[in-house]
mmCIF file of C-alpha atoms in Angstrom:
data_model
loop_
_atom_site.group_PDB
_atom_site.id
_atom_site.type_symbol
_atom_site.label_atom_id
_atom_site.label_comp_id
_atom_site.label_asym_id
_atom_site.label_seq_id
_atom_site.Cartn_x
_atom_site.Cartn_y
_atom_site.Cartn_z
ATOM 1 C CA GLY B 1 84.631 112.821 83.784
ATOM 2 C CA GLY B 2 88.184 111.635 84.496
ATOM 3 C CA GLN B 3 88.793 108.485 86.497
ATOM 4 C CA ASP B 4 91.789 107.356 88.466
ATOM 5 C CA VAL B 5 93.400 103.946 88.165
ATOM 6 C CA ASN B 6 90.769 102.456 90.504
ATOM 7 C CA GLY B 7 87.876 103.756 88.439
ATOM 8 C CA ASN B 8 87.037 106.536 90.941
ATOM 9 C CA GLU B 9 85.993 109.981 89.804
ATOM 10 C CA ALA B 10 89.084 112.180 89.785
ATOM 11 C CA LEU B 11 89.818 115.866 89.319
ATOM 12 C CA HIS B 12 92.487 115.432 86.649
ATOM 13 C CA GLY B 13 93.327 118.693 84.965
ATOM 14 C CA GLY B 14 91.013 119.151 82.007
ATOM 15 C CA ALA B 15 89.481 115.720 82.379
ATOM 16 C CA ALA B 16 86.754 116.798 84.761
ATOM 17 C CA ARG B 17 85.586 120.399 84.729
ATOM 18 C CA THR B 18 83.859 120.921 88.067
ATOM 19 C CA SER B 19 82.281 124.308 88.816
ATOM 20 C CA LEU B 20 84.104 126.713 91.101
ATOM 21 C CA SER B 21 81.166 126.632 93.531
ATOM 22 C CA VAL B 22 81.690 122.885 94.061
ATOM 23 C CA HIS B 23 85.381 123.474 94.647
ATOM 24 C CA LYS B 24 84.463 126.097 97.231
ATOM 25 C CA ASN B 25 82.197 123.621 98.965
ATOM 26 C CA ASN B 26 85.024 121.106 99.085
ATOM 27 C CA LEU B 27 87.305 123.788 100.499
ATOM 28 C CA LEU B 28 84.704 124.679 103.157
ATOM 29 C CA PHE B 29 84.437 121.005 104.140
ATOM 30 C CA VAL B 30 88.166 120.614 104.604
ATOM 31 C CA LEU B 31 88.453 123.840 106.579
ATOM 32 C CA CYS B 32 85.587 122.719 108.848
ATOM 33 C CA TRP B 33 87.235 119.333 109.236
ATOM 34 C CA ALA B 34 90.570 120.998 110.024
ATOM 35 C CA ALA B 35 88.861 123.069 112.680
ATOM 36 C CA SER B 36 87.726 119.899 114.411
ATOM 37 C CA ILE B 37 91.218 118.502 114.935
ATOM 38 C CA SER B 38 93.352 119.355 117.922
ATOM 39 C CA SER B 39 94.939 122.784 118.239
ATOM 40 C CA SER B 40 98.371 121.176 118.608
ATOM 41 C CA THR B 41 97.946 119.475 115.225
ATOM 42 C CA ILE B 42 96.891 122.785 113.674
ATOM 43 C CA GLN B 43 99.979 124.479 115.139
ATOM 44 C CA ARG B 44 102.228 121.722 113.769
ATOM 45 C CA HIS B 45 100.795 122.215 110.287
ATOM 46 C CA SER B 46 100.159 125.945 110.058
ATOM 47 C CA GLU B 47 100.706 125.781 106.304
ATOM 48 C CA CYS B 48 97.415 123.872 105.925
ATOM 49 C CA ALA B 49 95.080 126.846 105.257
ATOM 50 C CA MET B 50 97.445 128.532 102.823
ATOM 51 C CA GLY B 51 98.020 125.247 101.029
ATOM 52 C CA LEU B 52 94.300 124.816 100.476
ATOM 53 C CA ILE B 53 93.865 128.367 99.211
ATOM 54 C CA PHE B 54 96.609 127.887 96.658
ATOM 55 C CA SER B 55 95.496 124.400 95.629
ATOM 56 C CA ARG B 56 95.937 124.004 91.855
ATOM 57 C CA SER B 57 92.893 121.773 91.467
ATOM 58 C CA LEU B 58 90.703 124.643 92.659
ATOM 59 C CA TYR B 59 91.501 126.284 89.353
ATOM 60 C CA GLY B 60 91.124 123.230 87.126
ATOM 61 C CA LEU B 61 94.841 122.511 86.973
ATOM 62 C CA PRO B 62 96.564 119.138 87.562
ATOM 63 C CA ARG B 63 97.011 118.288 91.210
ATOM 64 C CA GLN B 64 100.091 119.374 93.071
ATOM 65 C CA LYS B 65 102.909 116.875 93.376
ATOM 66 C CA TYR B 66 103.879 115.128 96.564
ATOM 67 C CA ALA B 67 107.257 115.998 98.078
ATOM 68 C CA LEU B 68 108.445 112.492 97.134
ATOM 69 C CA GLU B 69 107.521 113.084 93.468
ATOM 70 C CA ILE B 70 109.327 116.473 93.515
ATOM 71 C CA PHE B 71 112.405 114.774 95.014
ATOM 72 C CA ILE B 72 112.415 112.073 92.347
ATOM 73 C CA ASP B 73 111.793 114.561 89.527
ATOM 74 C CA SER B 74 114.964 116.417 90.609
ATOM 75 C CA ALA B 75 117.078 113.391 89.773
ATOM 76 C CA GLU B 76 119.227 113.172 86.685
ATOM 77 C CA VAL B 77 117.314 111.485 83.870
ATOM 78 C CA GLU B 78 119.407 108.505 82.746
ATOM 79 C CA ALA B 79 119.021 106.085 79.866
ATOM 80 C CA ALA B 80 118.389 102.445 80.720
ATOM 81 C CA ILE B 81 121.362 100.115 80.393
ATOM 82 C CA ASP B 82 120.628 97.233 77.960
ATOM 83 C CA PRO B 83 116.974 98.306 77.570
ATOM 84 C CA ASP B 84 116.149 95.358 75.295
ATOM 85 C CA ILE B 85 116.818 92.681 77.921
ATOM 86 C CA PRO B 86 113.430 91.219 79.002
ATOM 87 C CA ILE B 87 112.911 91.612 82.749
ATOM 88 C CA ILE B 88 110.501 90.148 85.299
ATOM 89 C CA ASP B 89 110.340 92.435 88.355
ATOM 90 C CA PRO B 90 110.007 89.917 91.230
ATOM 91 C CA HIS B 91 109.149 92.311 94.050
ATOM 92 C CA HIS B 92 106.967 95.379 94.228
ATOM 93 C CA HIS B 93 104.056 96.729 96.244
ATOM 94 C CA LEU B 94 100.898 98.648 95.381
ATOM 95 C CA TRP B 95 98.970 100.970 97.692
ATOM 96 C CA ASP B 96 96.409 103.729 97.625
ATOM 97 C CA ALA B 97 95.398 105.443 100.865
ATOM 98 C CA ARG B 98 92.236 106.701 99.137
ATOM 99 C CA THR B 99 90.765 103.197 99.035
ATOM 100 C CA GLN B 100 93.038 101.077 101.286
ATOM 101 C CA ASP B 101 92.288 100.951 105.010
ATOM 102 C CA LYS B 102 95.552 100.644 106.916
ATOM 103 C CA GLY B 103 94.635 102.422 110.121
ATOM 104 C CA TRP B 104 95.502 105.914 108.913
ATOM 105 C CA PRO B 105 95.346 108.715 111.541
ATOM 106 C CA ILE B 106 92.789 110.610 109.422
ATOM 107 C CA SER B 107 89.635 109.292 107.779
ATOM 108 C CA ARG B 108 89.646 107.873 104.283
ATOM 109 C CA PHE B 109 86.982 110.450 103.364
ATOM 110 C CA ALA B 110 89.302 113.269 104.431
ATOM 111 C CA ILE B 111 92.174 111.612 102.555
ATOM 112 C CA ASN B 112 90.130 111.686 99.324
ATOM 113 C CA ILE B 113 89.213 115.337 99.794
ATOM 114 C CA LEU B 114 92.755 116.379 100.528
ATOM 115 C CA TYR B 115 94.087 114.395 97.593
ATOM 116 C CA LYS B 116 91.844 116.363 95.250
ATOM 117 C CA LEU B 117 92.547 119.758 96.850
ATOM 118 C CA ASN B 118 96.179 119.595 97.940
ATOM 119 C CA PRO B 119 97.730 116.144 98.352
ATOM 120 C CA ARG B 120 100.953 117.585 99.701
ATOM 121 C CA LEU B 121 99.092 118.284 102.946
ATOM 122 C CA LEU B 122 98.503 114.553 103.434
ATOM 123 C CA VAL B 123 102.135 113.859 104.256
ATOM 124 C CA PRO B 124 102.455 116.001 107.440
ATOM 125 C CA LEU B 125 98.979 115.038 108.634
ATOM 126 C CA MET B 126 99.529 111.303 108.206
ATOM 127 C CA HIS B 127 103.153 111.415 109.312
ATOM 128 C CA SER B 128 102.420 113.144 112.609
ATOM 129 C CA GLY B 129 100.013 110.440 113.733
ATOM 130 C CA GLN B 130 102.613 107.664 113.578
ATOM 131 C CA ASP B 131 104.951 106.099 116.117
ATOM 132 C CA ALA B 132 108.355 107.831 115.978
ATOM 133 C CA ARG B 133 109.965 104.593 114.788
ATOM 134 C CA VAL B 134 107.453 104.324 111.944
ATOM 135 C CA GLN B 135 108.144 107.945 111.021
ATOM 136 C CA LYS B 136 111.817 107.058 110.733
ATOM 137 C CA PHE B 137 111.089 104.025 108.564
ATOM 138 C CA VAL B 138 108.737 105.825 106.120
ATOM 139 C CA THR B 139 111.005 108.921 106.080
ATOM 140 C CA LYS B 140 109.896 112.528 105.773
ATOM 141 C CA PHE B 141 108.241 111.591 102.447
ATOM 142 C CA MET B 142 105.716 109.252 104.107
ATOM 143 C CA TRP B 143 105.765 107.088 100.979
ATOM 144 C CA PRO B 144 102.758 104.868 101.979
ATOM 145 C CA ALA B 145 100.595 108.007 101.672
ATOM 146 C CA VAL B 146 101.545 108.490 98.015
ATOM 147 C CA PRO B 147 99.220 106.428 95.765
ATOM 148 C CA TYR B 148 101.183 103.843 93.795
ATOM 149 C CA MET B 149 98.995 101.719 91.551
ATOM 150 C CA ASP B 150 99.233 100.505 87.960
ATOM 151 C CA ASN B 151 99.449 103.930 86.315
ATOM 152 C CA GLU B 152 102.210 105.071 88.632
ATOM 153 C CA MET B 153 104.193 101.875 88.260
ATOM 154 C CA LEU B 154 103.890 101.819 84.482
ATOM 155 C CA ARG B 155 105.176 105.390 84.410
ATOM 156 C CA ASP B 156 108.203 104.294 86.425
ATOM 157 C CA ILE B 157 108.819 101.366 84.122
ATOM 158 C CA GLU B 158 108.547 103.578 81.050
ATOM 159 C CA ASN B 159 110.875 106.205 82.605
ATOM 160 C CA LEU B 160 108.158 108.874 82.574
ATOM 161 C CA PRO B 161 107.411 111.554 85.200
ATOM 162 C CA GLN B 162 104.485 110.865 87.492
ATOM 163 C CA SER B 163 101.068 112.225 86.462
ATOM 164 C CA ASP B 164 97.436 111.308 86.912
ATOM 165 C CA GLN B 165 97.016 111.352 83.155
ATOM 166 C CA PRO B 166 96.847 108.051 81.261
ATOM 167 C CA LEU B 167 100.094 106.569 80.037
ATOM 168 C CA PRO B 168 101.033 108.298 76.727
ATOM 169 C CA HIS B 169 101.709 106.411 73.533
ATOM 170 C CA GLU B 170 105.395 105.920 72.754
ATOM 171 C CA SER B 171 105.076 108.486 69.917
ATOM 172 C CA GLU B 172 104.049 111.056 72.562
ATOM 173 C CA ARG B 173 107.102 110.523 74.776
ATOM 174 C CA PRO B 174 108.565 113.847 75.961
ATOM 175 C CA ALA B 175 111.496 114.982 73.832
ATOM 176 C CA GLY B 176 114.832 113.843 75.219
ATOM 177 C CA ARG B 177 113.245 111.384 77.663
ATOM 178 C CA PRO B 178 114.913 107.963 77.134
ATOM 179 C CA ARG B 179 112.745 104.871 77.345
ATOM 180 C CA GLY B 180 112.896 102.501 80.290
ATOM 181 C CA HIS B 181 113.652 98.794 80.660
ATOM 182 C CA ASP B 182 111.701 96.030 78.961
ATOM 183 C CA VAL B 183 109.759 94.898 82.028
ATOM 184 C CA GLN B 184 107.407 92.189 80.728
ATOM 185 C CA GLY B 185 105.985 90.949 83.998
ATOM 186 C CA THR B 186 105.971 91.679 87.735
ATOM 187 C CA VAL B 187 105.297 89.972 91.065
ATOM 188 C CA LEU B 188 103.093 91.839 93.529
ATOM 189 C CA VAL B 189 104.187 91.230 97.127
ATOM 190 C CA GLU B 190 101.676 91.581 99.931
ATOM 191 C CA SER B 191 100.836 95.222 100.491
ATOM 192 C CA GLY B 192 98.314 95.176 103.313
ATOM 193 C CA TRP B 193 95.031 95.169 101.395
ATOM 194 C CA ASP B 194 93.534 93.085 104.238
ATOM 195 C CA ASP B 195 89.845 92.458 104.691
ATOM 196 C CA PRO B 196 88.897 93.315 108.295
ATOM 197 C CA HIS B 197 85.606 91.448 107.810
ATOM 198 C CA ALA B 198 87.227 88.160 106.738
ATOM 199 C CA PRO B 199 85.991 85.044 108.558
ATOM 200 C CA SER B 200 89.452 84.583 110.111
ATOM 201 C CA ARG B 201 92.921 86.176 110.063
ATOM 202 C CA ALA B 202 94.074 83.510 107.670
ATOM 203 C CA PHE B 203 91.527 84.656 105.103
ATOM 204 C CA MET B 204 92.303 88.411 105.314
ATOM 205 C CA ALA B 205 94.560 88.326 102.222
ATOM 206 C CA VAL B 206 91.837 87.008 99.937
ATOM 207 C CA GLN B 207 90.758 90.639 99.332
ATOM 208 C CA GLU B 208 94.256 91.537 98.153
ATOM 209 C CA ALA B 209 94.057 88.753 95.596
ATOM 210 C CA SER B 210 91.180 90.624 93.944
ATOM 211 C CA VAL B 211 93.403 93.731 93.733
ATOM 212 C CA ALA B 212 96.133 91.673 92.061
ATOM 213 C CA LYS B 213 93.690 90.194 89.578
ATOM 214 C CA ALA B 214 92.200 93.602 88.736
ATOM 215 C CA VAL B 215 95.587 95.191 88.091
ATOM 216 C CA ALA B 216 96.680 92.217 85.986
ATOM 217 C CA SER B 217 93.515 92.515 83.938
ATOM 218 C CA ARG B 218 93.881 96.275 83.405
ATOM 219 C CA THR B 219 97.522 95.913 82.270
ATOM 220 C CA GLY B 220 97.114 92.820 80.108
ATOM 221 C CA GLY B 221 99.124 90.765 82.558
ATOM 222 C CA ARG B 222 102.169 93.027 82.449
ATOM 223 C CA LEU B 223 101.761 93.918 86.133
ATOM 224 C CA CYS B 224 100.886 91.451 88.915
ATOM 225 C CA THR B 225 101.805 88.522 86.696
ATOM 226 C CA GLY B 226 102.501 86.778 89.979
ATOM 227 C CA PHE B 227 101.116 87.448 93.467
ATOM 228 C CA ILE B 228 102.682 86.792 96.898
ATOM 229 C CA ALA B 229 100.041 86.990 99.663
ATOM 230 C CA HIS B 230 100.369 87.313 103.398
ATOM 231 C CA VAL B 231 98.815 84.399 105.199
ATOM 232 C CA PRO B 232 99.834 84.306 108.905
ATOM 233 C CA LEU B 233 101.296 80.835 109.367
ATOM 234 C CA THR B 234 101.039 81.238 113.134
ATOM 235 C CA GLU B 235 97.291 80.590 112.800
ATOM 236 C CA GLY B 236 98.022 76.874 112.442
ATOM 237 C CA ILE B 237 97.567 74.344 109.683
ATOM 238 C CA ASP B 238 93.802 73.903 110.129
ATOM 239 C CA ALA B 239 93.226 77.622 109.484
ATOM 240 C CA VAL B 240 95.979 78.160 106.943
ATOM 241 C CA ARG B 241 95.408 75.268 104.523
ATOM 242 C CA PRO B 242 91.826 76.348 103.598
ATOM 243 C CA ALA B 243 92.977 79.949 103.113
ATOM 244 C CA LEU B 244 95.795 78.856 100.787
ATOM 245 C CA LYS B 245 93.405 76.683 98.780
ATOM 246 C CA LYS B 246 90.987 79.614 98.510
ATOM 247 C CA LEU B 247 93.732 81.836 97.139
ATOM 248 C CA ILE B 248 94.747 79.147 94.648
ATOM 249 C CA ASP B 249 91.158 78.780 93.461
ATOM 250 C CA ASP B 250 90.438 82.516 93.307
ATOM 251 C CA CYS B 251 93.693 83.877 91.891
ATOM 252 C CA PRO B 252 95.621 82.106 89.143
ATOM 253 C CA ASN B 253 98.464 84.621 89.714
ATOM 254 C CA PHE B 254 98.984 83.391 93.323
ATOM 255 C CA VAL B 255 102.374 81.662 93.675
ATOM 256 C CA GLY B 256 103.332 81.870 97.342
ATOM 257 C CA ILE B 257 103.153 83.677 100.657
ATOM 258 C CA ARG B 258 105.295 86.070 102.637
ATOM 259 C CA HIS B 259 105.524 86.058 106.422
ATOM 260 C CA ALA B 260 108.100 88.471 107.873
ATOM 261 C CA MET B 261 110.568 87.036 110.374
ATOM 262 C CA ALA B 262 112.065 90.453 111.133
ATOM 263 C CA HIS B 263 112.464 91.127 114.836
ATOM 264 C CA ARG B 264 114.848 93.311 116.742
ATOM 265 C CA GLU B 265 113.873 94.696 120.129
ATOM 266 C CA GLY B 266 112.884 98.347 119.836
ATOM 267 C CA MET B 267 113.654 98.448 116.109
ATOM 268 C CA PHE B 268 110.261 98.700 114.428
ATOM 269 C CA PRO B 269 106.789 98.478 116.049
ATOM 270 C CA LEU B 270 105.450 96.280 113.258
ATOM 271 C CA ASP B 271 108.192 93.676 113.637
ATOM 272 C CA GLY B 272 107.046 90.128 114.316
ATOM 273 C CA VAL B 273 107.702 87.904 117.290
ATOM 274 C CA PRO B 274 111.188 86.665 118.167
ATOM 275 C CA LYS B 275 112.241 83.201 116.999
ATOM 276 C CA LEU B 276 109.251 82.875 114.671
ATOM 277 C CA ALA B 277 110.997 80.158 112.629
ATOM 278 C CA TYR B 278 110.821 77.786 115.609
ATOM 279 C CA ASP B 279 107.154 78.393 116.503
ATOM 280 C CA GLU B 280 105.174 75.124 116.520
ATOM 281 C CA LYS B 281 102.072 76.470 114.755
ATOM 282 C CA PHE B 282 104.229 78.329 112.227
ATOM 283 C CA ARG B 283 106.063 75.122 111.283
ATOM 284 C CA SER B 284 102.877 73.048 111.084
ATOM 285 C CA SER B 285 101.457 75.572 108.594
ATOM 286 C CA PHE B 286 104.740 75.719 106.693
ATOM 287 C CA ALA B 287 104.259 72.086 105.725
ATOM 288 C CA ALA B 288 101.188 73.137 103.679
ATOM 289 C CA LEU B 289 103.450 75.173 101.383
ATOM 290 C CA LYS B 290 105.244 71.992 100.325
ATOM 291 C CA GLU B 291 101.912 70.161 99.954
ATOM 292 C CA LEU B 292 100.456 72.870 97.684
ATOM 293 C CA GLY B 293 103.619 73.725 95.744
ATOM 294 C CA LEU B 294 103.916 77.281 97.037
ATOM 295 C CA THR B 295 106.991 79.401 97.752
ATOM 296 C CA PHE B 296 107.883 81.240 100.954
ATOM 297 C CA ASP B 297 109.135 84.829 101.053
ATOM 298 C CA THR B 298 110.409 86.487 104.182
ATOM 299 C CA TRP B 299 112.340 89.573 105.215
ATOM 300 C CA LEU B 300 114.547 89.646 108.274
ATOM 301 C CA TYR B 301 117.589 91.302 109.833
ATOM 302 C CA HIS B 302 121.099 89.948 109.400
ATOM 303 C CA ASP B 303 121.378 88.680 112.955
ATOM 304 C CA GLN B 304 118.427 86.340 112.228
ATOM 305 C CA ILE B 305 120.038 84.537 109.271
ATOM 306 C CA HIS B 306 120.706 81.455 111.411
ATOM 307 C CA ASP B 307 116.954 81.232 112.047
ATOM 308 C CA LEU B 308 116.306 81.225 108.300
ATOM 309 C CA ARG B 309 119.023 78.642 107.811
ATOM 310 C CA ASP B 310 117.398 76.288 110.335
ATOM 311 C CA LEU B 311 113.979 76.751 108.740
ATOM 312 C CA ALA B 312 115.351 75.998 105.274
ATOM 313 C CA LEU B 313 117.087 72.869 106.537
ATOM 314 C CA ALA B 314 113.871 71.647 108.123
ATOM 315 C CA PHE B 315 111.929 72.119 104.845
ATOM 316 C CA PRO B 316 114.387 71.373 102.045
ATOM 317 C CA ASP B 317 111.610 70.894 99.459
ATOM 318 C CA VAL B 318 110.175 74.406 99.859
ATOM 319 C CA THR B 319 111.730 77.232 97.871
ATOM 320 C CA ILE B 320 112.526 80.033 100.319
ATOM 321 C CA ILE B 321 113.123 83.569 99.063
ATOM 322 C CA CYS B 322 115.275 85.760 101.288
ATOM 323 C CA ASP B 323 113.956 89.246 100.646
ATOM 324 C CA HIS B 324 116.212 92.323 100.752
ATOM 325 C CA MET B 325 119.374 90.271 101.271
ATOM 326 C CA ALA B 326 118.509 89.804 104.978
ATOM 327 C CA TYR B 327 118.860 93.495 105.856
ATOM 328 C CA PRO B 328 122.309 94.201 107.357
ATOM 329 C CA VAL B 329 121.172 96.830 109.877
ATOM 330 C CA GLY B 330 123.222 99.986 109.548
ATOM 331 C CA ILE B 331 120.847 102.648 110.807
ATOM 332 C CA PRO B 332 122.032 104.483 113.945
ATOM 333 C CA PRO B 333 122.707 103.486 116.648
ATOM 334 C CA TYR B 334 124.038 100.519 114.720
ATOM 335 C CA ASP B 335 127.255 100.724 112.674
ATOM 336 C CA ARG B 336 126.856 100.051 108.918
ATOM 337 C CA ALA B 337 130.445 98.920 108.332
ATOM 338 C CA LYS B 338 130.346 96.530 111.271
ATOM 339 C CA ALA B 339 126.966 95.127 110.170
ATOM 340 C CA PHE B 340 128.313 94.507 106.649
ATOM 341 C CA GLU B 341 131.260 92.483 108.031
ATOM 342 C CA GLU B 342 128.927 90.445 110.253
ATOM 343 C CA TRP B 343 126.484 89.862 107.391
ATOM 344 C CA LYS B 344 128.977 88.512 104.827
ATOM 345 C CA PRO B 345 129.872 85.161 106.438
ATOM 346 C CA LEU B 346 126.245 84.562 107.456
ATOM 347 C CA MET B 347 125.064 84.894 103.851
ATOM 348 C CA LYS B 348 127.891 82.708 102.651
ATOM 349 C CA GLU B 349 126.937 79.921 105.042
ATOM 350 C CA LEU B 350 123.253 80.267 104.126
ATOM 351 C CA ALA B 351 124.040 79.871 100.428
ATOM 352 C CA GLU B 352 126.321 76.881 101.020
ATOM 353 C CA VAL B 353 124.137 74.766 103.305
ATOM 354 C CA CYS B 354 120.649 75.679 101.990
ATOM 355 C CA PRO B 355 120.306 75.094 98.229
ATOM 356 C CA ASN B 356 116.550 75.753 98.496
ATOM 357 C CA VAL B 357 117.181 79.401 99.483
ATOM 358 C CA VAL B 358 117.357 82.096 96.824
ATOM 359 C CA VAL B 359 117.905 85.808 97.397
ATOM 360 C CA LYS B 360 116.351 89.063 96.183
ATOM 361 C CA LEU B 361 118.896 91.767 95.476
ATOM 362 C CA SER B 362 116.500 94.349 96.772
ATOM 363 C CA GLY B 363 115.684 96.646 99.676
ATOM 364 C CA LEU B 364 118.947 98.586 99.517
ATOM 365 C CA GLY B 365 117.026 101.840 99.336
ATOM 366 C CA SER B 366 115.502 101.226 102.747
ATOM 367 C CA VAL B 367 116.546 103.436 105.665
ATOM 368 C CA VAL B 368 117.403 100.218 107.566
ATOM 369 C CA LEU B 369 120.799 99.981 105.842
ATOM 370 C CA GLY B 370 121.767 103.486 106.881
ATOM 371 C CA PHE B 371 122.968 105.017 103.601
ATOM 372 C CA GLY B 372 120.936 108.155 104.248
ATOM 373 C CA PHE B 373 120.150 109.025 100.642
ATOM 374 C CA GLU B 374 116.650 110.023 101.671
ATOM 375 C CA ASN B 375 118.136 112.968 103.578
ATOM 376 C CA ARG B 376 119.747 114.554 100.532
ATOM 377 C CA SER B 377 118.308 117.453 98.559
ATOM 378 C CA VAL B 378 118.508 115.441 95.303
ATOM 379 C CA PRO B 379 118.526 111.667 94.732
ATOM 380 C CA PRO B 380 121.759 109.814 94.024
ATOM 381 C CA ASN B 381 122.613 108.874 90.441
ATOM 382 C CA SER B 382 123.300 105.353 89.227
ATOM 383 C CA GLU B 383 127.078 105.653 89.708
ATOM 384 C CA GLU B 384 126.624 106.649 93.346
ATOM 385 C CA LEU B 385 124.216 103.803 93.951
ATOM 386 C CA SER B 386 126.560 101.335 92.293
ATOM 387 C CA ASP B 387 129.412 102.468 94.520
ATOM 388 C CA ALA B 388 127.289 102.178 97.672
ATOM 389 C CA TRP B 389 125.313 99.032 96.897
ATOM 390 C CA GLY B 390 127.833 97.148 94.754
ATOM 391 C CA PRO B 391 129.665 95.348 97.611
ATOM 392 C CA TYR B 392 126.371 93.900 98.897
ATOM 393 C CA ILE B 393 125.123 92.811 95.470
ATOM 394 C CA ARG B 394 128.450 91.337 94.385
ATOM 395 C CA HIS B 395 128.782 89.338 97.607
ATOM 396 C CA CYS B 396 125.335 87.792 97.145
ATOM 397 C CA ILE B 397 126.088 86.856 93.533
ATOM 398 C CA GLU B 398 129.404 85.368 94.562
ATOM 399 C CA CYS B 399 127.712 83.289 97.293
ATOM 400 C CA PHE B 400 124.481 82.249 95.588
ATOM 401 C CA GLY B 401 125.381 82.400 91.900
ATOM 402 C CA VAL B 402 123.323 84.151 89.262
ATOM 403 C CA ASP B 403 120.739 81.343 89.108
ATOM 404 C CA ARG B 404 119.740 81.933 92.740
ATOM 405 C CA CYS B 405 119.598 85.754 92.623
ATOM 406 C CA MET B 406 116.809 88.012 91.387
ATOM 407 C CA PHE B 407 116.306 91.758 91.267
#
């Protein structure tokens, strides 16, 4: 039968012909499960029963697309600019709610059943169980619920529409579909594949290293060429150093860690603690990065750039990567134009006084900046993105120079 990118049995159209009686049993299970949830949830998602009845997989067809996939498919198909330039993608994530435990509001077993029957139902069910601020961050598309592993990423790289089917040979490329960029390697950044049974919090990321190694193996090293783990530096040097050494021993792709400094009161419930860069345990652990030759990634908001500056000055021998250009917060109630003007001199100073800091020209698609593209009926094209994002990208290149910027 067909298998998904994790080697799990999958109902891919034509790949696994399961009898209609089995499909009916699956349908009965989900309907019984749906009956067990609260009446208010059922009222919020009255389309659930009809969605199951009209599930394509019940009839041996490919699964239905997520709303996010439909949104992306509606975009204008554009040819890659300079497609022969070799590229290393320095920042991406991988996730799969079917196998990854991240505290979802419904069980992983139910997630797997719904994925096979009608994955579009996952979005409202998983979205409704989140804090309102999380709902705003993940948008109406609830992108963490949409599986994104090696097959999905390779399809994006190759400029192909999403499908559960294996990546086609270049000779089988759909007519009129231009090829993508020449991405020869990627860096996986911590994506929450934590092990809840790890001996300590510092060791929780060791499980994610196995995910990185598996994906690298399946793709011949094209994906997850490098791996940035999350090791909480606030655990202190005695806990952190052994965890870092374990990651180095277990995963040759491991090159550094990321610990978010982002904090703004009331902004995002998963934000860290204020003034993390000055925490005593955090700084004691930070010294281990220099000792072991590892890099430090972090994401933060623009009004915390001085904190990053002070950390970089205290550890001049550690390469620090400022992710997402230190998000200039433009989401309401904050003003995007005002945030941009505040952000510019802060980034200029950071570049001038901290030669050990480099910047990722990334994260501009996040709702945090306030562009609002996620609220449109169709995605923006490259020209629109260039007009909106260009001032941010050009300013970083002017401040840091091309040798200290990556995208």
